Amino acid sequence: MNDNALNTPWTTSPRPVPRLAGALATVVCALALGLLWPSPAQADSATAGGDVQVAQTLGDRDLTFVLRRVTGLPGPLHVDVVTHRGTPAGTLRLGTVPTGVSEDRAAGAAAGTVTSRATVALGRAPGSYGATLRIDRAGPWELVVQDGSRTARIPFVAPGQVTSPPERLVFGGFVAAGVLMLVTLLVAVRARSGRWVLLPAGGVLAAVATAVTAAVLSASLPAPPEPGRDVDATQDNVTDPYAVVRPVAQDRSRQPASLALRPYTARPGRPGTLRLSVLDGSTGLPADDLIVHDGALMHLLVIGPTGQLWHLHPVRTAPGSYEVQLRLPAAGHYAVSAEVARRGGGVQQLRSATGLTVSGDTPEHAAQPPRAQGPGTRTLDGVPVRFSTSSSRAGTATTLTARVGTTPVLQPWLGMIGHLIVVGPLGRADATDTTHLGRTAQDAAVWAHAHSMGGEMGAPAHDMAAGHGMAMEHGTASMPDDGATDSAQDAQDGSPMSGLMPLNGDSPADETVAAYGPDVSFVYTFPAAGYYRLWIQVERDSAVITLPYVLHVPSAGEPR
């Protein structure tokens, strides 16, 4: 062996260290770019991460539009249109339009040009019909739907998922530590004095300490500005929740809105269009910040003089303007209420101060709605239904259960298996009246909208009740003159309850899934004694069934 070779310093030998260091630096930089590159965007109207379901009453069609999550921008937006039993066939034209801030506040969001178009051919059979459009940027958008005579504009947001400042510090700290570690190796090889190594080595320690500190403190750092409280809820923070950071100088929460009805001139039994305006309570300008909640931009409730309930979802035609087609069968007064959610303002129930009145003669052949009854068993739309309650008292939580059919074939509607509408308290004569209930409901103190209790498919009712801390009592509340009473044993016999429990951030099941029920249970506390009109709504066989009931709720000391 050559002794000179053993005595030769490292500085005169081939140096693979710089080449290795360069390769490692390239890998580290590529990793840093991958971590700091913007994440894919997702389409949503209220919360990022899942599909958006929007119910729309477009003419004589009740449709549900499902905007599937977007996995990247630019990228495809898949839209499914779910139809129901009785929906006429036809063609819908869809388009995507980006929106922005308008100079005219009264005009709301300024719509741009259509960037993508598609058509959907609806068949006569109920089901899902799809189309694919394309969006190319994050921010606010509108899905424009045309059926040949009407145009609906559905707002949605494609927010870009960005990295939070603490995450940037963590990623940047570790990337800097990796780069400085390579520098430390190079300095250790090249430098003649070991003191020079301390400088980059100290930088490694500082970078690691910064990253670790940011990771530890990230949970306690303040959240990004909240839309509606800290920043404007209409446009700020749409694409980047951390873009606007400034001291809170004023309360930016949304004020309560008001609901205005335009004149309705259709006669009984004739189709007509009801136009509504949603106005901001503090400015009087159109409220153009409604977001999707419970599967719709607006839930319109109309109660007629005969006790019939319409639960409709008007289409947005312009900022703050909505319309829906109605065919009101009888002359008389109709009570109107709308439930909406404003970005930064929460859910609001807007009671119309006037309602609407249909003038003219009621057609002789006008169909009569099913008669409201107390708890018991009946058949509606060919489906056996049994309604039972726990012991109901004013001020005490009451469990109400409807068994619809005998098999678990109910479908989700508006994100829930069941909806409960409550109006009251009323006198006995008013609650059972079949000619002036609209006028009575107009002045009722309580209008409530409750959802069925959540749970997984097949979960026993008594288990769910125990999980919610509810006492399931054996008993009923019934009309004094109605012999159709029934027990609440259904709530104790292990029958499956309805509910939707999405897991791991997945979207809940849509209307194409028929695997829930047959029991649909609600918990509601009647605030005062009296008679209440109830309507329970479920979807079965791609059709919404409305179950009307009358329930007497005694006071705490009143005998049942």
Tab-separated table of N, CA and C in Angstrom, residues 388-391 397-401 453 465 470-472 488 491 521-524:
chain	number	residue	atom	x	y	z
A	388	SER	N	-96.591	8.362	17.286
A	388	SER	CA	-96.684	8.225	18.736
A	388	SER	C	-95.785	9.256	19.386
A	389	THR	N	-96.086	9.555	20.648
A	389	THR	CA	-95.302	10.526	21.391
A	389	THR	C	-95.013	9.999	22.784
A	390	SER	N	-93.969	10.541	23.370
A	390	SER	CA	-93.762	10.310	24.790
A	390	SER	C	-94.713	11.213	25.557
A	391	SER	N	-94.700	11.133	26.862
A	391	SER	CA	-95.588	11.965	27.672
A	391	SER	C	-95.240	13.432	27.446
A	397	ALA	N	-89.210	18.265	27.444
A	397	ALA	CA	-88.832	17.673	26.158
A	397	ALA	C	-89.752	16.503	25.823
A	398	THR	N	-90.247	16.509	24.599
A	398	THR	CA	-91.164	15.479	24.128
A	398	THR	C	-90.543	14.775	22.927
A	399	THR	N	-90.619	13.458	22.922
A	399	THR	CA	-90.144	12.674	21.784
A	399	THR	C	-91.335	12.305	20.913
A	400	LEU	N	-91.248	12.640	19.648
A	400	LEU	CA	-92.295	12.326	18.679
A	400	LEU	C	-91.708	11.380	17.642
A	401	THR	N	-92.401	10.284	17.377
A	401	THR	CA	-91.893	9.270	16.463
A	401	THR	C	-92.956	8.915	15.431
A	453	MET	N	-83.645	13.137	14.933
A	453	MET	CA	-82.437	12.862	15.701
A	453	MET	C	-81.437	12.108	14.840
A	465	ALA	N	-81.710	7.372	22.233
A	465	ALA	CA	-82.297	8.223	23.264
A	465	ALA	C	-81.380	8.305	24.472
A	470	MET	N	-82.116	11.370	27.030
A	470	MET	CA	-83.559	11.565	27.039
A	470	MET	C	-84.228	10.391	27.723
A	471	ALA	N	-85.249	10.681	28.494
A	471	ALA	CA	-86.031	9.632	29.143
A	471	ALA	C	-87.183	9.252	28.238
A	472	MET	N	-87.206	8.024	27.775
A	472	MET	CA	-88.263	7.540	26.895
A	472	MET	C	-89.381	6.958	27.756
A	488	ALA	N	-96.043	4.681	22.789
A	488	ALA	CA	-94.716	4.994	22.260
A	488	ALA	C	-93.788	3.815	22.396
A	491	ALA	N	-90.530	3.404	20.431
A	491	ALA	CA	-89.270	4.013	20.849
A	491	ALA	C	-88.494	3.132	21.802
A	521	SER	N	-87.660	10.008	14.421
A	521	SER	CA	-87.946	10.552	15.742
A	521	SER	C	-87.407	11.966	15.892
A	522	PHE	N	-88.157	12.760	16.648
A	522	PHE	CA	-87.804	14.148	16.928
A	522	PHE	C	-87.911	14.387	18.431
A	523	VAL	N	-87.149	15.357	18.900
A	523	VAL	CA	-87.278	15.828	20.278
A	523	VAL	C	-87.580	17.318	20.222
A	524	TYR	N	-88.699	17.707	20.830
A	524	TYR	CA	-89.090	19.115	20.809
A	524	TYR	C	-89.734	19.458	22.146
